[in-house]
Amino acid sequence: MSSGFNTDVKVGDRVLHVQTEDRGPNHPSIDTVVYQNGRIFHRKASNYEQFAASPEFSSEELRRRVAEQHKTVIEAIRAGELDAEILAAETEANAAATAAS
């Protein structure tokens, strides 16, 4: 079962998009990507291959894990833990825009 979450997070004048999804049984990974202005600047992946093979596996527990990872990344953004990555992404985007002009 594949599941996912999408949330826009406003930080100051920035709007970041957080997308978390289960990659499915062929690629047992929970993948969270944070976008700013359409560009990826942060990614967190959690392999759940061992969990998928265990007797404790259930689609409900997998969905809970996907939701928890999504929430954890949003909390990290709000706590300022990704500020350096946000600034680096903005600096890179500005440099690319300047080079293109």
Tab-separated table of N, CA, C and O in Angstrom:
chain	number	residue	atom	x	y	z
A	1	MET	N	0.844	-1.181	0.000
A	1	MET	CA	0.000	0.000	0.000
A	1	MET	C	0.879	1.230	0.000
A	1	MET	O	1.789	1.371	0.792
A	2	SER	N	0.635	2.137	-0.879
A	2	SER	CA	1.393	3.370	-0.948
A	2	SER	C	0.571	4.493	-0.314
A	2	SER	O	-0.632	4.576	-0.509
A	3	SER	N	1.247	5.308	0.468
A	3	SER	CA	0.544	6.422	1.106
A	3	SER	C	1.474	7.622	1.147
A	3	SER	O	2.682	7.484	1.024
A	4	GLY	N	0.900	8.793	1.341
A	4	GLY	CA	1.741	9.970	1.386
A	4	GLY	C	1.028	11.182	1.929
A	4	GLY	O	-0.187	11.180	2.127
A	5	PHE	N	1.843	12.209	2.189
A	5	PHE	CA	1.348	13.468	2.744
A	5	PHE	C	2.035	14.623	2.035
A	5	PHE	O	3.208	14.529	1.668
A	6	ASN	N	1.322	15.724	1.868
A	6	ASN	CA	1.852	16.962	1.299
A	6	ASN	C	1.428	18.111	2.186
A	6	ASN	O	0.247	18.228	2.515
A	7	THR	N	2.391	18.954	2.562
A	7	THR	CA	2.097	20.093	3.427
A	7	THR	C	2.937	21.284	2.999
A	7	THR	O	4.139	21.137	2.751
A	8	ASP	N	2.311	22.449	2.906
A	8	ASP	CA	3.051	23.690	2.721
A	8	ASP	C	3.320	24.275	4.097
A	8	ASP	O	2.416	24.354	4.935
A	9	VAL	N	4.578	24.660	4.316
A	9	VAL	CA	4.994	25.207	5.610
A	9	VAL	C	5.515	26.618	5.369
A	9	VAL	O	6.453	26.819	4.594
A	10	LYS	N	4.905	27.585	6.031
A	10	LYS	CA	5.340	28.979	5.909
A	10	LYS	C	6.339	29.284	7.014
A	10	LYS	O	6.073	29.062	8.190
A	11	VAL	N	7.504	29.759	6.595
A	11	VAL	CA	8.558	30.145	7.528
A	11	VAL	C	8.994	31.549	7.132
A	11	VAL	O	9.629	31.737	6.103
A	12	GLY	N	8.593	32.540	7.923
A	12	GLY	CA	8.861	33.920	7.542
A	12	GLY	C	8.128	34.217	6.252
A	12	GLY	O	6.924	33.985	6.139
A	13	ASP	N	8.864	34.695	5.228
A	13	ASP	CA	8.232	34.981	3.939
A	13	ASP	C	8.402	33.823	2.954
A	13	ASP	O	8.034	33.928	1.799
A	14	ARG	N	8.942	32.717	3.426
A	14	ARG	CA	9.152	31.541	2.578
A	14	ARG	C	8.000	30.550	2.725
A	14	ARG	O	7.461	30.383	3.805
A	15	VAL	N	7.689	29.868	1.637
A	15	VAL	CA	6.749	28.758	1.690
A	15	VAL	C	7.508	27.530	1.185
A	15	VAL	O	8.017	27.518	0.062
A	16	LEU	N	7.593	26.541	2.042
A	16	LEU	CA	8.276	25.297	1.705
A	16	LEU	C	7.227	24.210	1.530
A	16	LEU	O	6.226	24.185	2.239
A	17	HIS	N	7.475	23.320	0.606
A	17	HIS	CA	6.545	22.211	0.378
A	17	HIS	C	7.219	20.934	0.855
A	17	HIS	O	8.321	20.606	0.421
A	18	VAL	N	6.538	20.223	1.749
A	18	VAL	CA	7.051	18.967	2.294
A	18	VAL	C	6.188	17.834	1.746
A	18	VAL	O	4.970	17.856	1.884
A	19	GLN	N	6.846	16.866	1.121
A	19	GLN	CA	6.150	15.723	0.532
A	19	GLN	C	6.771	14.448	1.084
A	19	GLN	O	7.983	14.250	0.990
A	20	THR	N	5.948	13.600	1.675
A	20	THR	CA	6.413	12.324	2.223
A	20	THR	C	5.577	11.214	1.625
A	20	THR	O	4.354	11.323	1.553
A	21	GLU	N	6.261	10.144	1.186
A	21	GLU	CA	5.528	9.031	0.624
A	21	GLU	C	6.235	7.711	0.876
A	21	GLU	O	7.442	7.656	1.076
A	22	ASP	N	5.435	6.677	0.873
A	22	ASP	CA	5.915	5.303	0.919
A	22	ASP	C	6.212	4.917	-0.521
A	22	ASP	O	5.357	5.064	-1.387
A	23	ARG	N	7.395	4.421	-0.782
A	23	ARG	CA	7.778	4.057	-2.146
A	23	ARG	C	7.188	2.717	-2.587
A	23	ARG	O	7.303	2.344	-3.742
A	24	GLY	N	6.578	1.985	-1.655
A	24	GLY	CA	5.903	0.743	-2.019
A	24	GLY	C	6.741	-0.496	-1.762
A	24	GLY	O	7.916	-0.414	-1.413
A	25	PRO	N	6.127	-1.660	-1.931
A	25	PRO	CA	6.776	-2.919	-1.559
A	25	PRO	C	8.025	-3.254	-2.370
A	25	PRO	O	8.909	-3.944	-1.873
A	26	ASN	N	8.131	-2.772	-3.591
A	26	ASN	CA	9.332	-3.047	-4.393
A	26	ASN	C	10.520	-2.187	-3.978
A	26	ASN	O	11.664	-2.521	-4.297
A	27	HIS	N	10.257	-1.087	-3.309
A	27	HIS	CA	11.290	-0.171	-2.815
A	27	HIS	C	10.880	0.269	-1.416
A	27	HIS	O	10.405	1.399	-1.240
A	28	PRO	N	11.035	-0.586	-0.417
A	28	PRO	CA	10.512	-0.283	0.923
A	28	PRO	C	11.250	0.870	1.604
A	28	PRO	O	12.190	0.677	2.374
A	29	SER	N	10.828	2.066	1.268
A	29	SER	CA	11.449	3.266	1.802
A	29	SER	C	10.379	4.334	2.004
A	29	SER	O	9.461	4.460	1.205
A	30	ILE	N	10.532	5.068	3.081
A	30	ILE	CA	9.712	6.252	3.319
A	30	ILE	C	10.582	7.424	2.920
A	30	ILE	O	11.685	7.593	3.443
A	31	ASP	N	10.116	8.213	1.981
A	31	ASP	CA	10.913	9.289	1.406
A	31	ASP	C	10.233	10.630	1.660
A	31	ASP	O	9.072	10.812	1.297
A	32	THR	N	10.964	11.544	2.284
A	32	THR	CA	10.472	12.899	2.506
A	32	THR	C	11.369	13.866	1.741
A	32	THR	O	12.593	13.808	1.857
A	33	VAL	N	10.740	14.743	0.964
A	33	VAL	CA	11.467	15.731	0.181
A	33	VAL	C	10.903	17.098	0.524
A	33	VAL	O	9.691	17.278	0.628
A	34	VAL	N	11.797	18.079	0.714
A	34	VAL	CA	11.383	19.453	0.983
A	34	VAL	C	11.799	20.298	-0.209
A	34	VAL	O	12.956	20.275	-0.632
A	35	TYR	N	10.824	21.022	-0.742
A	35	TYR	CA	11.033	21.876	-1.902
A	35	TYR	C	10.917	23.341	-1.504
A	35	TYR	O	10.096	23.699	-0.666
A	36	GLN	N	11.722	24.149	-2.157
A	36	GLN	CA	11.583	25.599	-2.061
A	36	GLN	C	11.628	26.120	-3.490
A	36	GLN	O	12.588	25.874	-4.224
A	37	ASN	N	10.569	26.804	-3.894
A	37	ASN	CA	10.451	27.323	-5.258
A	37	ASN	C	10.677	26.223	-6.295
A	37	ASN	O	11.347	26.431	-7.298
A	38	GLY	N	10.145	25.030	-6.029
A	38	GLY	CA	10.234	23.929	-6.971
A	38	GLY	C	11.548	23.161	-6.960
A	38	GLY	O	11.703	22.197	-7.694
A	39	ARG	N	12.492	23.587	-6.132
A	39	ARG	CA	13.799	22.921	-6.080
A	39	ARG	C	13.925	22.128	-4.789
A	39	ARG	O	13.582	22.617	-3.713
A	40	ILE	N	14.446	20.928	-4.900
A	40	ILE	CA	14.681	20.102	-3.720
A	40	ILE	C	15.891	20.647	-2.970
A	40	ILE	O	16.941	20.892	-3.560
A	41	PHE	N	15.716	20.850	-1.661
A	41	PHE	CA	16.881	21.239	-0.874
A	41	PHE	C	17.104	20.341	0.337
A	41	PHE	O	18.134	20.440	1.003
A	42	HIS	N	16.188	19.440	0.597
A	42	HIS	CA	16.372	18.510	1.718
A	42	HIS	C	15.640	17.215	1.416
A	42	HIS	O	14.549	17.240	0.870
A	43	ARG	N	16.271	16.101	1.769
A	43	ARG	CA	15.636	14.800	1.580
A	43	ARG	C	15.983	13.918	2.771
A	43	ARG	O	17.103	13.924	3.255
A	44	LYS	N	14.985	13.163	3.224
A	44	LYS	CA	15.189	12.177	4.283
A	44	LYS	C	14.539	10.885	3.818
A	44	LYS	O	13.367	10.880	3.439
A	45	ALA	N	15.302	9.795	3.840
A	45	ALA	CA	14.774	8.493	3.445
A	45	ALA	C	14.995	7.505	4.582
A	45	ALA	O	16.037	7.514	5.228
A	46	SER	N	13.986	6.675	4.807
A	46	SER	CA	14.061	5.639	5.837
A	46	SER	C	13.677	4.305	5.215
A	46	SER	O	12.549	4.135	4.754
A	47	ASN	N	14.620	3.378	5.214
A	47	ASN	CA	14.362	2.048	4.677
A	47	ASN	C	13.564	1.248	5.693
A	47	ASN	O	13.880	1.253	6.874
A	48	TYR	N	12.528	0.565	5.226
A	48	TYR	CA	11.738	-0.254	6.148
A	48	TYR	C	11.672	-1.713	5.698
A	48	TYR	O	10.738	-2.454	6.023
A	49	GLU	N	12.697	-2.175	5.010
A	49	GLU	CA	12.733	-3.545	4.509
A	49	GLU	C	12.587	-4.569	5.641
A	49	GLU	O	11.822	-5.524	5.529
A	50	GLN	N	13.316	-4.369	6.748
A	50	GLN	CA	13.216	-5.315	7.869
A	50	GLN	C	11.819	-5.291	8.482
A	50	GLN	O	11.263	-6.338	8.815
A	51	PHE	N	11.245	-4.100	8.634
A	51	PHE	CA	9.892	-3.980	9.175
A	51	PHE	C	8.892	-4.687	8.262
A	51	PHE	O	8.005	-5.407	8.718
A	52	ALA	N	9.042	-4.512	6.954
A	52	ALA	CA	8.111	-5.120	5.995
A	52	ALA	C	8.140	-6.645	6.067
A	52	ALA	O	7.122	-7.299	5.826
A	53	ALA	N	9.291	-7.207	6.421
A	53	ALA	CA	9.428	-8.660	6.498
A	53	ALA	C	9.063	-9.211	7.877
A	53	ALA	O	9.017	-10.422	8.063
A	54	SER	N	8.775	-8.347	8.822
A	54	SER	CA	8.508	-8.790	10.190
A	54	SER	C	7.028	-9.102	10.404
A	54	SER	O	6.166	-8.594	9.686
A	55	PRO	N	6.723	-9.896	11.438
A	55	PRO	CA	5.320	-10.178	11.758
A	55	PRO	C	4.567	-8.945	12.265
A	55	PRO	O	3.342	-8.922	12.239
A	56	GLU	N	5.295	-7.906	12.683
A	56	GLU	CA	4.659	-6.681	13.183
A	56	GLU	C	4.145	-5.779	12.060
A	56	GLU	O	3.446	-4.807	12.308
A	57	PHE	N	4.522	-6.118	10.807
A	57	PHE	CA	4.133	-5.257	9.691
A	57	PHE	C	2.620	-5.213	9.530
A	57	PHE	O	1.925	-6.217	9.585
A	58	SER	N	2.111	-4.000	9.328
A	58	SER	CA	0.710	-3.792	8.951
A	58	SER	C	0.646	-2.496	8.162
A	58	SER	O	1.489	-1.611	8.329
A	59	SER	N	-0.336	-2.377	7.307
A	59	SER	CA	-0.478	-1.148	6.528
A	59	SER	C	-0.771	0.039	7.440
A	59	SER	O	-0.330	1.152	7.172
A	60	GLU	N	-1.475	-0.205	8.545
A	60	GLU	CA	-1.767	0.883	9.494
A	60	GLU	C	-0.486	1.388	10.158
A	60	GLU	O	-0.285	2.593	10.312
A	61	GLU	N	0.393	0.454	10.550
A	61	GLU	CA	1.654	0.859	11.182
A	61	GLU	C	2.559	1.558	10.179
A	61	GLU	O	3.233	2.523	10.513
A	62	LEU	N	2.561	1.097	8.945
A	62	LEU	CA	3.352	1.762	7.915
A	62	LEU	C	2.848	3.184	7.704
A	62	LEU	O	3.642	4.129	7.655
A	63	ARG	N	1.554	3.353	7.624
A	63	ARG	CA	0.990	4.697	7.445
A	63	ARG	C	1.353	5.595	8.637
A	63	ARG	O	1.667	6.765	8.461
A	64	ARG	N	1.356	5.039	9.849
A	64	ARG	CA	1.740	5.804	11.031
A	64	ARG	C	3.200	6.241	10.914
A	64	ARG	O	3.550	7.378	11.225
A	65	ARG	N	4.058	5.359	10.427
A	65	ARG	CA	5.474	5.699	10.271
A	65	ARG	C	5.683	6.777	9.213
A	65	ARG	O	6.518	7.665	9.379
A	66	VAL	N	4.926	6.700	8.123
A	66	VAL	CA	5.003	7.735	7.084
A	66	VAL	C	4.581	9.077	7.680
A	66	VAL	O	5.256	10.101	7.503
A	67	ALA	N	3.472	9.095	8.405
A	67	ALA	CA	2.974	10.328	9.023
A	67	ALA	C	3.972	10.868	10.040
A	67	ALA	O	4.195	12.090	10.109
A	68	GLU	N	4.584	9.997	10.813
A	68	GLU	CA	5.545	10.435	11.826
A	68	GLU	C	6.783	11.066	11.191
A	68	GLU	O	7.264	12.095	11.647
A	69	GLN	N	7.298	10.473	10.119
A	69	GLN	CA	8.457	11.068	9.449
A	69	GLN	C	8.087	12.427	8.865
A	69	GLN	O	8.861	13.382	8.966
A	70	HIS	N	6.910	12.530	8.276
A	70	HIS	CA	6.439	13.801	7.711
A	70	HIS	C	6.392	14.875	8.802
A	70	HIS	O	6.922	15.977	8.639
A	71	LYS	N	5.796	14.517	9.924
A	71	LYS	CA	5.672	15.442	11.051
A	71	LYS	C	7.046	15.850	11.595
A	71	LYS	O	7.277	17.029	11.907
A	72	THR	N	7.967	14.915	11.683
A	72	THR	CA	9.304	15.190	12.204
A	72	THR	C	10.049	16.205	11.339
A	72	THR	O	10.699	17.116	11.854
A	73	VAL	N	9.938	16.065	10.026
A	73	VAL	CA	10.614	17.009	9.131
A	73	VAL	C	9.971	18.396	9.240
A	73	VAL	O	10.674	19.412	9.292
A	74	ILE	N	8.654	18.466	9.318
A	74	ILE	CA	7.975	19.757	9.481
A	74	ILE	C	8.409	20.416	10.792
A	74	ILE	O	8.700	21.617	10.827
A	75	GLU	N	8.480	19.648	11.861
A	75	GLU	CA	8.931	20.193	13.145
A	75	GLU	C	10.364	20.698	13.061
A	75	GLU	O	10.698	21.738	13.645
A	76	ALA	N	11.228	19.995	12.328
A	76	ALA	CA	12.616	20.433	12.157
A	76	ALA	C	12.669	21.768	11.414
A	76	ALA	O	13.459	22.651	11.768
A	77	ILE	N	11.817	21.930	10.410
A	77	ILE	CA	11.752	23.197	9.673
A	77	ILE	C	11.331	24.319	10.622
A	77	ILE	O	11.975	25.364	10.692
A	78	ARG	N	10.251	24.095	11.348
A	78	ARG	CA	9.730	25.127	12.252
A	78	ARG	C	10.687	25.455	13.390
A	78	ARG	O	10.690	26.577	13.884
A	79	ALA	N	11.509	24.492	13.787
A	79	ALA	CA	12.473	24.706	14.870
A	79	ALA	C	13.759	25.379	14.370
A	79	ALA	O	14.645	25.685	15.159
A	80	GLY	N	13.845	25.588	13.061
A	80	GLY	CA	15.024	26.250	12.507
A	80	GLY	C	16.179	25.313	12.210
A	80	GLY	O	17.264	25.753	11.844
A	81	GLU	N	15.953	24.013	12.330
A	81	GLU	CA	17.030	23.048	12.122
A	81	GLU	C	17.479	22.944	10.667
A	81	GLU	O	18.577	22.444	10.405
A	82	LEU	N	16.666	23.404	9.743
A	82	LEU	CA	17.032	23.355	8.328
A	82	LEU	C	17.346	24.735	7.763
A	82	LEU	O	17.492	24.892	6.547
A	83	ASP	N	17.487	25.733	8.631
A	83	ASP	CA	17.744	27.101	8.171
A	83	ASP	C	18.981	27.201	7.288
A	83	ASP	O	18.970	27.909	6.277
A	84	ALA	N	20.054	26.506	7.648
A	84	ALA	CA	21.286	26.565	6.851
A	84	ALA	C	21.047	25.987	5.457
A	84	ALA	O	21.532	26.536	4.462
A	85	GLU	N	20.276	24.909	5.372
A	85	GLU	CA	19.966	24.317	4.066
A	85	GLU	C	19.071	25.243	3.241
A	85	GLU	O	19.231	25.353	2.030
A	86	ILE	N	18.121	25.893	3.904
A	86	ILE	CA	17.240	26.842	3.213
A	86	ILE	C	18.069	27.982	2.638
A	86	ILE	O	17.919	28.347	1.470
A	87	LEU	N	18.955	28.548	3.447
A	87	LEU	CA	19.806	29.655	2.999
A	87	LEU	C	20.704	29.214	1.850
A	87	LEU	O	20.861	29.937	0.862
A	88	ALA	N	21.286	28.020	1.949
A	88	ALA	CA	22.152	27.516	0.878
A	88	ALA	C	21.362	27.349	-0.417
A	88	ALA	O	21.857	27.681	-1.496
A	89	ALA	N	20.139	26.852	-0.326
A	89	ALA	CA	19.301	26.678	-1.517
A	89	ALA	C	18.970	28.029	-2.142
A	89	ALA	O	18.994	28.182	-3.368
A	90	GLU	N	18.672	29.016	-1.306
A	90	GLU	CA	18.383	30.363	-1.822
A	90	GLU	C	19.612	30.971	-2.482
A	90	GLU	O	19.513	31.576	-3.545
A	91	THR	N	20.772	30.805	-1.869
A	91	THR	CA	22.016	31.335	-2.417
A	91	THR	C	22.320	30.697	-3.765
A	91	THR	O	22.681	31.375	-4.725
A	92	GLU	N	22.127	29.384	-3.840
A	92	GLU	CA	22.368	28.667	-5.103
A	92	GLU	C	21.389	29.121	-6.177
A	92	GLU	O	21.770	29.342	-7.329
A	93	ALA	N	20.127	29.265	-5.821
A	93	ALA	CA	19.118	29.714	-6.791
A	93	ALA	C	19.420	31.134	-7.274
A	93	ALA	O	19.302	31.424	-8.465
A	94	ASN	N	19.827	32.018	-6.363
A	94	ASN	CA	20.165	33.381	-6.738
A	94	ASN	C	21.392	33.415	-7.649
A	94	ASN	O	21.429	34.188	-8.617
A	95	ALA	N	22.386	32.580	-7.362
A	95	ALA	CA	23.591	32.526	-8.195
A	95	ALA	C	23.240	32.019	-9.597
A	95	ALA	O	23.738	32.543	-10.601
A	96	ALA	N	22.366	31.018	-9.672
A	96	ALA	CA	21.957	30.483	-10.970
A	96	ALA	C	21.178	31.533	-11.768
A	96	ALA	O	21.368	31.674	-12.977
A	97	ALA	N	20.325	32.292	-11.077
A	97	ALA	CA	19.550	33.344	-11.740
A	97	ALA	C	20.464	34.445	-12.257
A	97	ALA	O	20.281	34.970	-13.361
A	98	THR	N	21.458	34.800	-11.459
A	98	THR	CA	22.407	35.841	-11.850
A	98	THR	C	23.229	35.379	-13.047
A	98	THR	O	23.454	36.144	-13.993
A	99	ALA	N	23.671	34.131	-13.041
A	99	ALA	CA	24.471	33.591	-14.140
A	99	ALA	C	23.660	33.513	-15.425
A	99	ALA	O	24.204	33.667	-16.518
A	100	ALA	N	22.365	33.261	-15.290
A	100	ALA	CA	21.502	33.131	-16.467
A	100	ALA	C	21.190	34.480	-17.106
A	100	ALA	O	20.785	34.545	-18.257
A	101	SER	N	21.366	35.575	-16.329
A	101	SER	CA	21.012	36.885	-16.889
A	101	SER	C	22.182	37.579	-17.518
A	101	SER	O	23.205	37.220	-17.680
